Amino acid sequence: MISTEWYRIFLATAKLGNLTKAAQELHITQPSVSYAIKQLESTLAVKLFDRLPKGVSLTTEGRELLDYVEKSFALLEAGEHKLRALKDLASGELRIGASGPMIKHLILPALDRMRADYPGIRIRLSQGSTPDIRQRLKSGELDIGFVHLPLTDPELTVTQLQTVQDCFVVGQAYRELTTRPMTALELTRVPLLLYSPGSSTRRFVDQWLASHGLSAEVDIELNSLDMLIELAERGYGAAFLTRAYVESQLEAGRLFELQVKEPIPPRSVGIVIRAEQSLPVAAERFLTLLGGGGGGRDAPDSED
């Protein structure tokens, strides 16, 4: 293997046309420059410089080599510059997958700060179901995923982020149901507005009903948080939603929470990354910002 340092010495000598000047620029001795040039010529089996009384000049072969050496060192310098930009968060990308409600209520505050503090970072945010996010993490398409727990996969590392509480909510048309606690059986007799089958929230409510020996005849199945909220407000029935996602509607009196006799267990939201693989600097910084918390704002909605 030819030493990269030999090529660096060759480049300096070719540009300056003098062994002594090359040594001064590289902060090494003149014999070291001479030795490196001789080793390079010996290894390549070709003469690179003609020795002159007051310096050196490139041979035809030396000029051919110089073009490639210049390009190689320019490419290395560009690579080092790119790495510095990534390290300083002046460049790079952040790839996140999550459900729409999580994006709206959990991720956006930290994402807003990330975009404001590091405008050079390209943000790639996509919605998806838990199985979709898991697969894209494993294939390397995402850096970070946000999912409802539990999730177990030996190729992924899962960290609990926060606990959420679900509830049934209704609009003014069904407000009289809030005057007393209801059983799970009584809830199934109310028109139900649920997320579509396959979502983690739908699986959770189906399992909760099944634990009480019940199954629901669902009137409306949707993938949109905002549409479920709106239909509940309009009096179409009881929607099963995460309480934190409808706090503003509850406080404004547009929605009302039903009290249930059988407690609805809390759920956890988790951060998922690839196991035994380092996160990009941008992803590490985003997780740091996420730890600071914050409020949310409107965004596209869908459930996982």
PDB file of C-alpha atoms in Angstrom:
ATOM      1  CA  MET A   1       0.000   0.000   0.000  1.00  0.00           C
ATOM      2  CA  ILE A   2       1.327   3.427  -0.958  1.00  0.00           C
ATOM      3  CA  SER A   3       1.230   5.899   1.909  1.00  0.00           C
ATOM      4  CA  THR A   4      -1.237   8.747   1.504  1.00  0.00           C
ATOM      5  CA  GLU A   5       1.434  10.955   3.032  1.00  0.00           C
ATOM      6  CA  TRP A   6       3.717  10.197   0.071  1.00  0.00           C
ATOM      7  CA  TYR A   7       1.051  11.529  -2.264  1.00  0.00           C
ATOM      8  CA  ARG A   8       0.640  14.613  -0.078  1.00  0.00           C
ATOM      9  CA  ILE A   9       4.386  15.250  -0.305  1.00  0.00           C
ATOM     10  CA  PHE A  10       4.288  14.603  -4.062  1.00  0.00           C
ATOM     11  CA  LEU A  11       1.492  17.163  -4.446  1.00  0.00           C
ATOM     12  CA  ALA A  12       3.293  19.856  -2.468  1.00  0.00           C
ATOM     13  CA  THR A  13       6.538  19.247  -4.354  1.00  0.00           C
ATOM     14  CA  ALA A  14       4.783  19.352  -7.727  1.00  0.00           C
ATOM     15  CA  LYS A  15       3.096  22.659  -6.895  1.00  0.00           C
ATOM     16  CA  LEU A  16       6.194  24.332  -5.453  1.00  0.00           C
ATOM     17  CA  GLY A  17       8.796  22.761  -7.756  1.00  0.00           C
ATOM     18  CA  ASN A  18      11.279  22.558  -4.903  1.00  0.00           C
ATOM     19  CA  LEU A  19      11.998  19.924  -2.265  1.00  0.00           C
ATOM     20  CA  THR A  20      13.068  22.433   0.382  1.00  0.00           C
ATOM     21  CA  LYS A  21       9.991  24.624  -0.075  1.00  0.00           C
ATOM     22  CA  ALA A  22       7.770  21.542   0.052  1.00  0.00           C
ATOM     23  CA  ALA A  23       9.409  20.518   3.320  1.00  0.00           C
ATOM     24  CA  GLN A  24       8.846  23.983   4.779  1.00  0.00           C
ATOM     25  CA  GLU A  25       5.174  24.009   3.802  1.00  0.00           C
ATOM     26  CA  LEU A  26       4.603  20.528   5.228  1.00  0.00           C
ATOM     27  CA  HIS A  27       6.706  21.215   8.359  1.00  0.00           C
ATOM     28  CA  ILE A  28       8.980  18.237   7.782  1.00  0.00           C
ATOM     29  CA  THR A  29      12.638  17.904   6.853  1.00  0.00           C
ATOM     30  CA  GLN A  30      13.967  18.095   3.301  1.00  0.00           C
ATOM     31  CA  PRO A  31      15.416  14.550   3.514  1.00  0.00           C
ATOM     32  CA  SER A  32      11.944  13.297   4.450  1.00  0.00           C
ATOM     33  CA  VAL A  33      10.547  14.858   1.283  1.00  0.00           C
ATOM     34  CA  SER A  34      13.305  13.354  -0.814  1.00  0.00           C
ATOM     35  CA  TYR A  35      12.785   9.924   0.759  1.00  0.00           C
ATOM     36  CA  ALA A  36       9.028   9.983   0.152  1.00  0.00           C
ATOM     37  CA  ILE A  37       9.453  10.933  -3.505  1.00  0.00           C
ATOM     38  CA  LYS A  38      12.010   8.139  -4.028  1.00  0.00           C
ATOM     39  CA  GLN A  39       9.720   5.594  -2.318  1.00  0.00           C
ATOM     40  CA  LEU A  40       6.768   6.650  -4.451  1.00  0.00           C
ATOM     41  CA  GLU A  41       8.799   6.440  -7.660  1.00  0.00           C
ATOM     42  CA  SER A  42      10.185   3.035  -6.631  1.00  0.00           C
ATOM     43  CA  THR A  43       6.769   1.644  -5.777  1.00  0.00           C
ATOM     44  CA  LEU A  44       5.155   2.955  -8.970  1.00  0.00           C
ATOM     45  CA  ALA A  45       8.238   1.974 -11.007  1.00  0.00           C
ATOM     46  CA  VAL A  46       8.211   5.282 -12.856  1.00  0.00           C
ATOM     47  CA  LYS A  47      10.131   8.542 -12.627  1.00  0.00           C
ATOM     48  CA  LEU A  48       7.932  11.410 -11.452  1.00  0.00           C
ATOM     49  CA  PHE A  49      10.377  14.339 -11.257  1.00  0.00           C
ATOM     50  CA  ASP A  50      13.386  15.527 -13.179  1.00  0.00           C
ATOM     51  CA  ARG A  51      15.994  16.893 -10.762  1.00  0.00           C
ATOM     52  CA  LEU A  52      17.159  20.369 -11.786  1.00  0.00           C
ATOM     53  CA  PRO A  53      19.956  22.562 -10.362  1.00  0.00           C
ATOM     54  CA  LYS A  54      17.414  24.794  -8.587  1.00  0.00           C
ATOM     55  CA  GLY A  55      14.503  22.456  -8.019  1.00  0.00           C
ATOM     56  CA  VAL A  56      12.462  19.749  -9.711  1.00  0.00           C
ATOM     57  CA  SER A  57      10.008  19.528 -12.576  1.00  0.00           C
ATOM     58  CA  LEU A  58       7.354  16.951 -13.321  1.00  0.00           C
ATOM     59  CA  THR A  59       7.944  14.296 -15.942  1.00  0.00           C
ATOM     60  CA  THR A  60       5.200  13.403 -18.383  1.00  0.00           C
ATOM     61  CA  GLU A  61       4.180  10.557 -16.078  1.00  0.00           C
ATOM     62  CA  GLY A  62       4.349  12.896 -13.078  1.00  0.00           C
ATOM     63  CA  ARG A  63       1.952  15.346 -14.738  1.00  0.00           C
ATOM     64  CA  GLU A  64      -0.492  12.528 -15.447  1.00  0.00           C
ATOM     65  CA  LEU A  65      -0.387  11.428 -11.815  1.00  0.00           C
ATOM     66  CA  LEU A  66      -0.743  14.989 -10.522  1.00  0.00           C
ATOM     67  CA  ASP A  67      -4.201  15.369 -12.043  1.00  0.00           C
ATOM     68  CA  TYR A  68      -5.508  12.327 -10.152  1.00  0.00           C
ATOM     69  CA  VAL A  69      -3.754  13.232  -6.903  1.00  0.00           C
ATOM     70  CA  GLU A  70      -5.246  16.743  -6.959  1.00  0.00           C
ATOM     71  CA  LYS A  71      -8.739  15.345  -7.530  1.00  0.00           C
ATOM     72  CA  SER A  72      -8.272  12.743  -4.793  1.00  0.00           C
ATOM     73  CA  PHE A  73      -7.190  15.263  -2.168  1.00  0.00           C
ATOM     74  CA  ALA A  74      -9.958  17.662  -3.220  1.00  0.00           C
ATOM     75  CA  LEU A  75     -12.450  14.834  -2.748  1.00  0.00           C
ATOM     76  CA  LEU A  76     -11.016  14.009   0.676  1.00  0.00           C
ATOM     77  CA  GLU A  77     -11.208  17.672   1.666  1.00  0.00           C
ATOM     78  CA  ALA A  78     -14.829  17.826   0.505  1.00  0.00           C
ATOM     79  CA  GLY A  79     -15.565  14.731   2.576  1.00  0.00           C
ATOM     80  CA  GLU A  80     -13.995  16.289   5.660  1.00  0.00           C
ATOM     81  CA  HIS A  81     -15.988  19.484   5.067  1.00  0.00           C
ATOM     82  CA  LYS A  82     -19.192  17.438   4.780  1.00  0.00           C
ATOM     83  CA  LEU A  83     -18.458  15.627   8.036  1.00  0.00           C
ATOM     84  CA  ARG A  84     -17.826  18.916   9.826  1.00  0.00           C
ATOM     85  CA  ALA A  85     -21.142  20.231   8.488  1.00  0.00           C
ATOM     86  CA  LEU A  86     -22.936  17.117   9.735  1.00  0.00           C
ATOM     87  CA  LYS A  87     -21.254  17.372  13.121  1.00  0.00           C
ATOM     88  CA  ASP A  88     -22.135  21.071  13.419  1.00  0.00           C
ATOM     89  CA  LEU A  89     -25.717  20.403  12.199  1.00  0.00           C
ATOM     90  CA  ALA A  90     -25.199  22.720   9.257  1.00  0.00           C
ATOM     91  CA  SER A  91     -26.123  19.858   6.935  1.00  0.00           C
ATOM     92  CA  GLY A  92     -27.748  16.438   7.016  1.00  0.00           C
ATOM     93  CA  GLU A  93     -31.259  15.071   7.317  1.00  0.00           C
ATOM     94  CA  LEU A  94     -33.670  13.906   9.992  1.00  0.00           C
ATOM     95  CA  ARG A  95     -35.979  10.999   9.099  1.00  0.00           C
ATOM     96  CA  ILE A  96     -38.966  10.411  11.391  1.00  0.00           C
ATOM     97  CA  GLY A  97     -42.017   8.170  11.151  1.00  0.00           C
ATOM     98  CA  ALA A  98     -45.122   8.481  13.338  1.00  0.00           C
ATOM     99  CA  SER A  99     -48.912   8.548  13.305  1.00  0.00           C
ATOM    100  CA  GLY A 100     -50.676  11.806  12.506  1.00  0.00           C
ATOM    101  CA  PRO A 101     -51.888  12.521  16.060  1.00  0.00           C
ATOM    102  CA  MET A 102     -48.385  11.948  17.435  1.00  0.00           C
ATOM    103  CA  ILE A 103     -46.977  14.312  14.840  1.00  0.00           C
ATOM    104  CA  LYS A 104     -49.527  16.958  15.746  1.00  0.00           C
ATOM    105  CA  HIS A 105     -49.465  16.706  19.522  1.00  0.00           C
ATOM    106  CA  LEU A 106     -46.057  15.265  20.363  1.00  0.00           C
ATOM    107  CA  ILE A 107     -43.441  15.794  17.665  1.00  0.00           C
ATOM    108  CA  LEU A 108     -44.168  19.200  16.127  1.00  0.00           C
ATOM    109  CA  PRO A 109     -42.975  21.378  19.039  1.00  0.00           C
ATOM    110  CA  ALA A 110     -39.498  19.829  18.995  1.00  0.00           C
ATOM    111  CA  LEU A 111     -39.531  19.760  15.192  1.00  0.00           C
ATOM    112  CA  ASP A 112     -40.306  23.499  15.106  1.00  0.00           C
ATOM    113  CA  ARG A 113     -37.291  24.188  17.308  1.00  0.00           C
ATOM    114  CA  MET A 114     -35.116  21.896  15.206  1.00  0.00           C
ATOM    115  CA  ARG A 115     -36.066  23.721  12.017  1.00  0.00           C
ATOM    116  CA  ALA A 116     -35.514  27.140  13.607  1.00  0.00           C
ATOM    117  CA  ASP A 117     -32.156  26.286  15.184  1.00  0.00           C
ATOM    118  CA  TYR A 118     -30.733  24.198  12.337  1.00  0.00           C
ATOM    119  CA  PRO A 119     -32.203  25.367   9.012  1.00  0.00           C
ATOM    120  CA  GLY A 120     -29.582  23.383   7.105  1.00  0.00           C
ATOM    121  CA  ILE A 121     -31.088  20.085   8.271  1.00  0.00           C
ATOM    122  CA  ARG A 122     -33.507  18.496   5.830  1.00  0.00           C
ATOM    123  CA  ILE A 123     -36.557  17.221   7.727  1.00  0.00           C
ATOM    124  CA  ARG A 124     -38.210  14.123   6.283  1.00  0.00           C
ATOM    125  CA  LEU A 125     -41.379  13.350   8.207  1.00  0.00           C
ATOM    126  CA  SER A 126     -43.839  10.654   7.206  1.00  0.00           C
ATOM    127  CA  GLN A 127     -47.010   9.127   8.638  1.00  0.00           C
ATOM    128  CA  GLY A 128     -47.382   5.405   9.017  1.00  0.00           C
ATOM    129  CA  SER A 129     -48.794   2.533  11.018  1.00  0.00           C
ATOM    130  CA  THR A 130     -46.754   0.760  13.667  1.00  0.00           C
ATOM    131  CA  PRO A 131     -45.956  -2.231  11.376  1.00  0.00           C
ATOM    132  CA  ASP A 132     -44.959   0.152   8.589  1.00  0.00           C
ATOM    133  CA  ILE A 133     -42.720   2.220  10.869  1.00  0.00           C
ATOM    134  CA  ARG A 134     -41.100  -0.906  12.281  1.00  0.00           C
ATOM    135  CA  GLN A 135     -40.286  -2.220   8.807  1.00  0.00           C
ATOM    136  CA  ARG A 136     -38.889   1.094   7.579  1.00  0.00           C
ATOM    137  CA  LEU A 137     -36.698   1.392  10.662  1.00  0.00           C
ATOM    138  CA  LYS A 138     -35.278  -2.077  10.085  1.00  0.00           C
ATOM    139  CA  SER A 139     -34.618  -1.354   6.416  1.00  0.00           C
ATOM    140  CA  GLY A 140     -32.785   1.877   7.282  1.00  0.00           C
ATOM    141  CA  GLU A 141     -35.352   4.232   5.750  1.00  0.00           C
ATOM    142  CA  LEU A 142     -36.065   5.957   9.092  1.00  0.00           C
ATOM    143  CA  ASP A 143     -33.846   7.136  11.937  1.00  0.00           C
ATOM    144  CA  ILE A 144     -36.569   7.414  14.606  1.00  0.00           C
ATOM    145  CA  GLY A 145     -40.079   5.986  14.942  1.00  0.00           C
ATOM    146  CA  PHE A 146     -42.876   6.895  17.355  1.00  0.00           C
ATOM    147  CA  VAL A 147     -45.393   4.146  18.101  1.00  0.00           C
ATOM    148  CA  HIS A 148     -47.893   2.967  20.671  1.00  0.00           C
ATOM    149  CA  LEU A 149     -46.465   0.269  22.909  1.00  0.00           C
ATOM    150  CA  PRO A 150     -46.014  -2.598  23.410  1.00  0.00           C
ATOM    151  CA  LEU A 151     -43.621  -3.322  20.565  1.00  0.00           C
ATOM    152  CA  THR A 152     -41.015  -6.078  20.754  1.00  0.00           C
ATOM    153  CA  ASP A 153     -38.396  -6.698  18.084  1.00  0.00           C
ATOM    154  CA  PRO A 154     -34.807  -7.887  18.659  1.00  0.00           C
ATOM    155  CA  GLU A 155     -33.578  -5.583  15.885  1.00  0.00           C
ATOM    156  CA  LEU A 156     -35.043  -2.474  17.514  1.00  0.00           C
ATOM    157  CA  THR A 157     -34.525  -0.563  20.742  1.00  0.00           C
ATOM    158  CA  VAL A 158     -37.741   0.725  22.307  1.00  0.00           C
ATOM    159  CA  THR A 159     -37.857   3.472  24.940  1.00  0.00           C
ATOM    160  CA  GLN A 160     -41.046   4.571  26.656  1.00  0.00           C
ATOM    161  CA  LEU A 161     -41.632   8.280  26.136  1.00  0.00           C
ATOM    162  CA  GLN A 162     -44.919   9.029  27.871  1.00  0.00           C
ATOM    163  CA  THR A 163     -48.183   7.529  29.090  1.00  0.00           C
ATOM    164  CA  VAL A 164     -51.492   8.454  27.459  1.00  0.00           C
ATOM    165  CA  GLN A 165     -55.083   7.894  28.565  1.00  0.00           C
ATOM    166  CA  ASP A 166     -57.885   7.078  26.154  1.00  0.00           C
ATOM    167  CA  CYS A 167     -61.568   7.898  26.621  1.00  0.00           C
ATOM    168  CA  PHE A 168     -64.946   7.929  24.925  1.00  0.00           C
ATOM    169  CA  VAL A 169     -66.241  11.379  23.978  1.00  0.00           C
ATOM    170  CA  VAL A 170     -69.563  12.611  22.609  1.00  0.00           C
ATOM    171  CA  GLY A 171     -71.071  15.835  21.382  1.00  0.00           C
ATOM    172  CA  GLN A 172     -74.052  17.801  22.672  1.00  0.00           C
ATOM    173  CA  ALA A 173     -76.521  15.294  21.189  1.00  0.00           C
ATOM    174  CA  TYR A 174     -75.383  12.590  23.636  1.00  0.00           C
ATOM    175  CA  ARG A 175     -74.501  14.819  26.577  1.00  0.00           C
ATOM    176  CA  GLU A 176     -77.144  13.203  28.788  1.00  0.00           C
ATOM    177  CA  LEU A 177     -75.000  10.046  28.826  1.00  0.00           C
ATOM    178  CA  THR A 178     -72.385  11.880  30.907  1.00  0.00           C
ATOM    179  CA  THR A 179     -74.664  12.161  33.965  1.00  0.00           C
ATOM    180  CA  ARG A 180     -73.750   8.687  35.247  1.00  0.00           C
ATOM    181  CA  PRO A 181     -71.034   6.066  34.738  1.00  0.00           C
ATOM    182  CA  MET A 182     -71.736   3.617  31.923  1.00  0.00           C
ATOM    183  CA  THR A 183     -70.836  -0.043  31.634  1.00  0.00           C
ATOM    184  CA  ALA A 184     -68.898  -1.372  28.675  1.00  0.00           C
ATOM    185  CA  LEU A 185     -72.067  -3.132  27.534  1.00  0.00           C
ATOM    186  CA  GLU A 186     -73.998   0.152  27.568  1.00  0.00           C
ATOM    187  CA  LEU A 187     -71.244   1.781  25.520  1.00  0.00           C
ATOM    188  CA  THR A 188     -71.646  -0.796  22.747  1.00  0.00           C
ATOM    189  CA  ARG A 189     -75.289   0.300  22.402  1.00  0.00           C
ATOM    190  CA  VAL A 190     -74.193   3.833  21.477  1.00  0.00           C
ATOM    191  CA  PRO A 191     -73.135   4.441  17.863  1.00  0.00           C
ATOM    192  CA  LEU A 192     -69.361   4.053  17.964  1.00  0.00           C
ATOM    193  CA  LEU A 193     -66.854   6.103  15.996  1.00  0.00           C
ATOM    194  CA  LEU A 194     -63.537   4.244  15.905  1.00  0.00           C
ATOM    195  CA  TYR A 195     -60.285   4.204  14.016  1.00  0.00           C
ATOM    196  CA  SER A 196     -60.159   1.735  11.150  1.00  0.00           C
ATOM    197  CA  PRO A 197     -59.138  -1.886  11.795  1.00  0.00           C
ATOM    198  CA  GLY A 198     -55.379  -2.384  11.807  1.00  0.00           C
ATOM    199  CA  SER A 199     -54.537   0.750  13.779  1.00  0.00           C
ATOM    200  CA  SER A 200     -53.006   0.324  17.224  1.00  0.00           C
ATOM    201  CA  THR A 201     -55.811   2.348  18.850  1.00  0.00           C
ATOM    202  CA  ARG A 202     -58.476   0.188  17.187  1.00  0.00           C
ATOM    203  CA  ARG A 203     -56.727  -2.981  18.320  1.00  0.00           C
ATOM    204  CA  PHE A 204     -56.547  -1.579  21.847  1.00  0.00           C
ATOM    205  CA  VAL A 205     -60.248  -0.714  22.142  1.00  0.00           C
ATOM    206  CA  ASP A 206     -61.247  -4.022  20.541  1.00  0.00           C
ATOM    207  CA  GLN A 207     -59.104  -5.855  23.112  1.00  0.00           C
ATOM    208  CA  TRP A 208     -60.590  -3.792  25.938  1.00  0.00           C
ATOM    209  CA  LEU A 209     -64.115  -4.696  24.856  1.00  0.00           C
ATOM    210  CA  ALA A 210     -63.129  -8.341  24.385  1.00  0.00           C
ATOM    211  CA  SER A 211     -61.771  -8.431  27.936  1.00  0.00           C
ATOM    212  CA  HIS A 212     -65.359  -7.763  29.035  1.00  0.00           C
ATOM    213  CA  GLY A 213     -66.777 -10.385  26.689  1.00  0.00           C
ATOM    214  CA  LEU A 214     -67.972  -7.805  24.173  1.00  0.00           C
ATOM    215  CA  SER A 215     -67.474  -6.844  20.556  1.00  0.00           C
ATOM    216  CA  ALA A 216     -68.649  -3.660  18.951  1.00  0.00           C
ATOM    217  CA  GLU A 217     -70.735  -3.002  15.886  1.00  0.00           C
ATOM    218  CA  VAL A 218     -68.943   0.074  14.681  1.00  0.00           C
ATOM    219  CA  ASP A 219     -70.979   2.703  12.871  1.00  0.00           C
ATOM    220  CA  ILE A 220     -68.121   4.824  11.541  1.00  0.00           C
ATOM    221  CA  GLU A 221     -64.510   3.762  10.933  1.00  0.00           C
ATOM    222  CA  LEU A 222     -61.977   6.391   9.924  1.00  0.00           C
ATOM    223  CA  ASN A 223     -58.208   6.947   9.864  1.00  0.00           C
ATOM    224  CA  SER A 224     -58.455  10.651  10.689  1.00  0.00           C
ATOM    225  CA  LEU A 225     -58.350  12.081  14.201  1.00  0.00           C
ATOM    226  CA  ASP A 226     -59.848  15.392  13.082  1.00  0.00           C
ATOM    227  CA  MET A 227     -62.740  13.683  11.282  1.00  0.00           C
ATOM    228  CA  LEU A 228     -63.548  11.526  14.305  1.00  0.00           C
ATOM    229  CA  ILE A 229     -63.563  14.638  16.490  1.00  0.00           C
ATOM    230  CA  GLU A 230     -65.802  16.511  14.078  1.00  0.00           C
ATOM    231  CA  LEU A 231     -68.299  13.665  13.722  1.00  0.00           C
ATOM    232  CA  ALA A 232     -68.459  13.262  17.489  1.00  0.00           C
ATOM    233  CA  GLU A 233     -69.118  17.002  17.854  1.00  0.00           C
ATOM    234  CA  ARG A 234     -71.871  16.750  15.247  1.00  0.00           C
ATOM    235  CA  GLY A 235     -73.631  14.063  17.271  1.00  0.00           C
ATOM    236  CA  TYR A 236     -72.880  10.923  15.279  1.00  0.00           C
ATOM    237  CA  GLY A 237     -71.979   8.913  18.384  1.00  0.00           C
ATOM    238  CA  ALA A 238     -69.165   8.194  20.839  1.00  0.00           C
ATOM    239  CA  ALA A 239     -65.575   8.409  19.592  1.00  0.00           C
ATOM    240  CA  PHE A 240     -62.727   6.526  21.250  1.00  0.00           C
ATOM    241  CA  LEU A 241     -59.766   8.935  21.357  1.00  0.00           C
ATOM    242  CA  THR A 242     -56.717   9.846  23.392  1.00  0.00           C
ATOM    243  CA  ARG A 243     -57.777  12.428  25.970  1.00  0.00           C
ATOM    244  CA  ALA A 244     -54.724  14.637  25.441  1.00  0.00           C
ATOM    245  CA  TYR A 245     -55.692  15.005  21.774  1.00  0.00           C
ATOM    246  CA  VAL A 246     -59.158  16.419  22.579  1.00  0.00           C
ATOM    247  CA  GLU A 247     -58.405  18.559  25.633  1.00  0.00           C
ATOM    248  CA  SER A 248     -59.192  21.815  23.854  1.00  0.00           C
ATOM    249  CA  GLN A 249     -62.594  20.494  22.678  1.00  0.00           C
ATOM    250  CA  LEU A 250     -63.417  19.230  26.184  1.00  0.00           C
ATOM    251  CA  GLU A 251     -62.469  22.547  27.763  1.00  0.00           C
ATOM    252  CA  ALA A 252     -64.518  24.472  25.189  1.00  0.00           C
ATOM    253  CA  GLY A 253     -67.600  22.337  25.792  1.00  0.00           C
ATOM    254  CA  ARG A 254     -67.714  20.987  22.252  1.00  0.00           C
ATOM    255  CA  LEU A 255     -67.063  17.443  23.458  1.00  0.00           C
ATOM    256  CA  PHE A 256     -67.955  15.629  26.677  1.00  0.00           C
ATOM    257  CA  GLU A 257     -66.195  12.646  28.205  1.00  0.00           C
ATOM    258  CA  LEU A 258     -68.226   9.556  29.094  1.00  0.00           C
ATOM    259  CA  GLN A 259     -67.520   7.987  32.461  1.00  0.00           C
ATOM    260  CA  VAL A 260     -67.066   4.200  32.299  1.00  0.00           C
ATOM    261  CA  LYS A 261     -67.410   1.767  35.177  1.00  0.00           C
ATOM    262  CA  GLU A 262     -64.724  -0.565  33.835  1.00  0.00           C
ATOM    263  CA  PRO A 263     -61.443   1.417  33.813  1.00  0.00           C
ATOM    264  CA  ILE A 264     -59.694   1.906  30.476  1.00  0.00           C
ATOM    265  CA  PRO A 265     -56.010   1.066  31.046  1.00  0.00           C
ATOM    266  CA  PRO A 266     -53.450   3.743  30.110  1.00  0.00           C
ATOM    267  CA  ARG A 267     -51.173   3.188  27.147  1.00  0.00           C
ATOM    268  CA  SER A 268     -47.585   4.174  26.451  1.00  0.00           C
ATOM    269  CA  VAL A 269     -46.006   5.952  23.507  1.00  0.00           C
ATOM    270  CA  GLY A 270     -42.470   4.909  22.709  1.00  0.00           C
ATOM    271  CA  ILE A 271     -39.443   5.982  20.708  1.00  0.00           C
ATOM    272  CA  VAL A 272     -38.033   3.247  18.469  1.00  0.00           C
ATOM    273  CA  ILE A 273     -34.589   3.160  16.857  1.00  0.00           C
ATOM    274  CA  ARG A 274     -32.416   0.453  15.298  1.00  0.00           C
ATOM    275  CA  ALA A 275     -30.597  -1.621  17.882  1.00  0.00           C
ATOM    276  CA  GLU A 276     -26.797  -1.467  18.100  1.00  0.00           C
ATOM    277  CA  GLN A 277     -26.522   1.309  15.500  1.00  0.00           C
ATOM    278  CA  SER A 278     -25.476   4.880  16.163  1.00  0.00           C
ATOM    279  CA  LEU A 279     -27.988   7.619  15.434  1.00  0.00           C
ATOM    280  CA  PRO A 280     -27.030  10.459  13.086  1.00  0.00           C
ATOM    281  CA  VAL A 281     -26.061  13.660  14.882  1.00  0.00           C
ATOM    282  CA  ALA A 282     -29.277  15.360  13.708  1.00  0.00           C
ATOM    283  CA  ALA A 283     -31.414  12.564  15.168  1.00  0.00           C
ATOM    284  CA  GLU A 284     -29.551  12.722  18.477  1.00  0.00           C
ATOM    285  CA  ARG A 285     -30.125  16.462  18.651  1.00  0.00           C
ATOM    286  CA  PHE A 286     -33.827  16.091  17.863  1.00  0.00           C
ATOM    287  CA  LEU A 287     -34.293  13.619  20.706  1.00  0.00           C
ATOM    288  CA  THR A 288     -32.609  16.114  23.026  1.00  0.00           C
ATOM    289  CA  LEU A 289     -35.052  18.815  21.931  1.00  0.00           C
ATOM    290  CA  LEU A 290     -37.955  16.409  22.297  1.00  0.00           C
ATOM    291  CA  GLY A 291     -37.093  15.970  25.948  1.00  0.00           C
ATOM    292  CA  GLY A 292     -37.902  19.643  26.518  1.00  0.00           C
ATOM    293  CA  GLY A 293     -41.615  19.087  25.845  1.00  0.00           C
ATOM    294  CA  GLY A 294     -43.952  21.764  24.518  1.00  0.00           C
ATOM    295  CA  GLY A 295     -47.363  22.290  22.998  1.00  0.00           C
ATOM    296  CA  GLY A 296     -48.722  21.387  19.587  1.00  0.00           C
ATOM    297  CA  ARG A 297     -50.455  22.935  16.598  1.00  0.00           C
ATOM    298  CA  ASP A 298     -52.544  21.821  13.622  1.00  0.00           C
ATOM    299  CA  ALA A 299     -51.094  19.214  11.271  1.00  0.00           C
ATOM    300  CA  PRO A 300     -52.308  16.414   8.949  1.00  0.00           C
ATOM    301  CA  ASP A 301     -53.948  13.661  10.933  1.00  0.00           C
ATOM    302  CA  SER A 302     -54.129   9.909  10.720  1.00  0.00           C
ATOM    303  CA  GLU A 303     -53.837   7.080  13.235  1.00  0.00           C
ATOM    304  CA  ASP A 304     -51.348   4.265  13.436  1.00  0.00           C
TER     305      ASP A 304
END
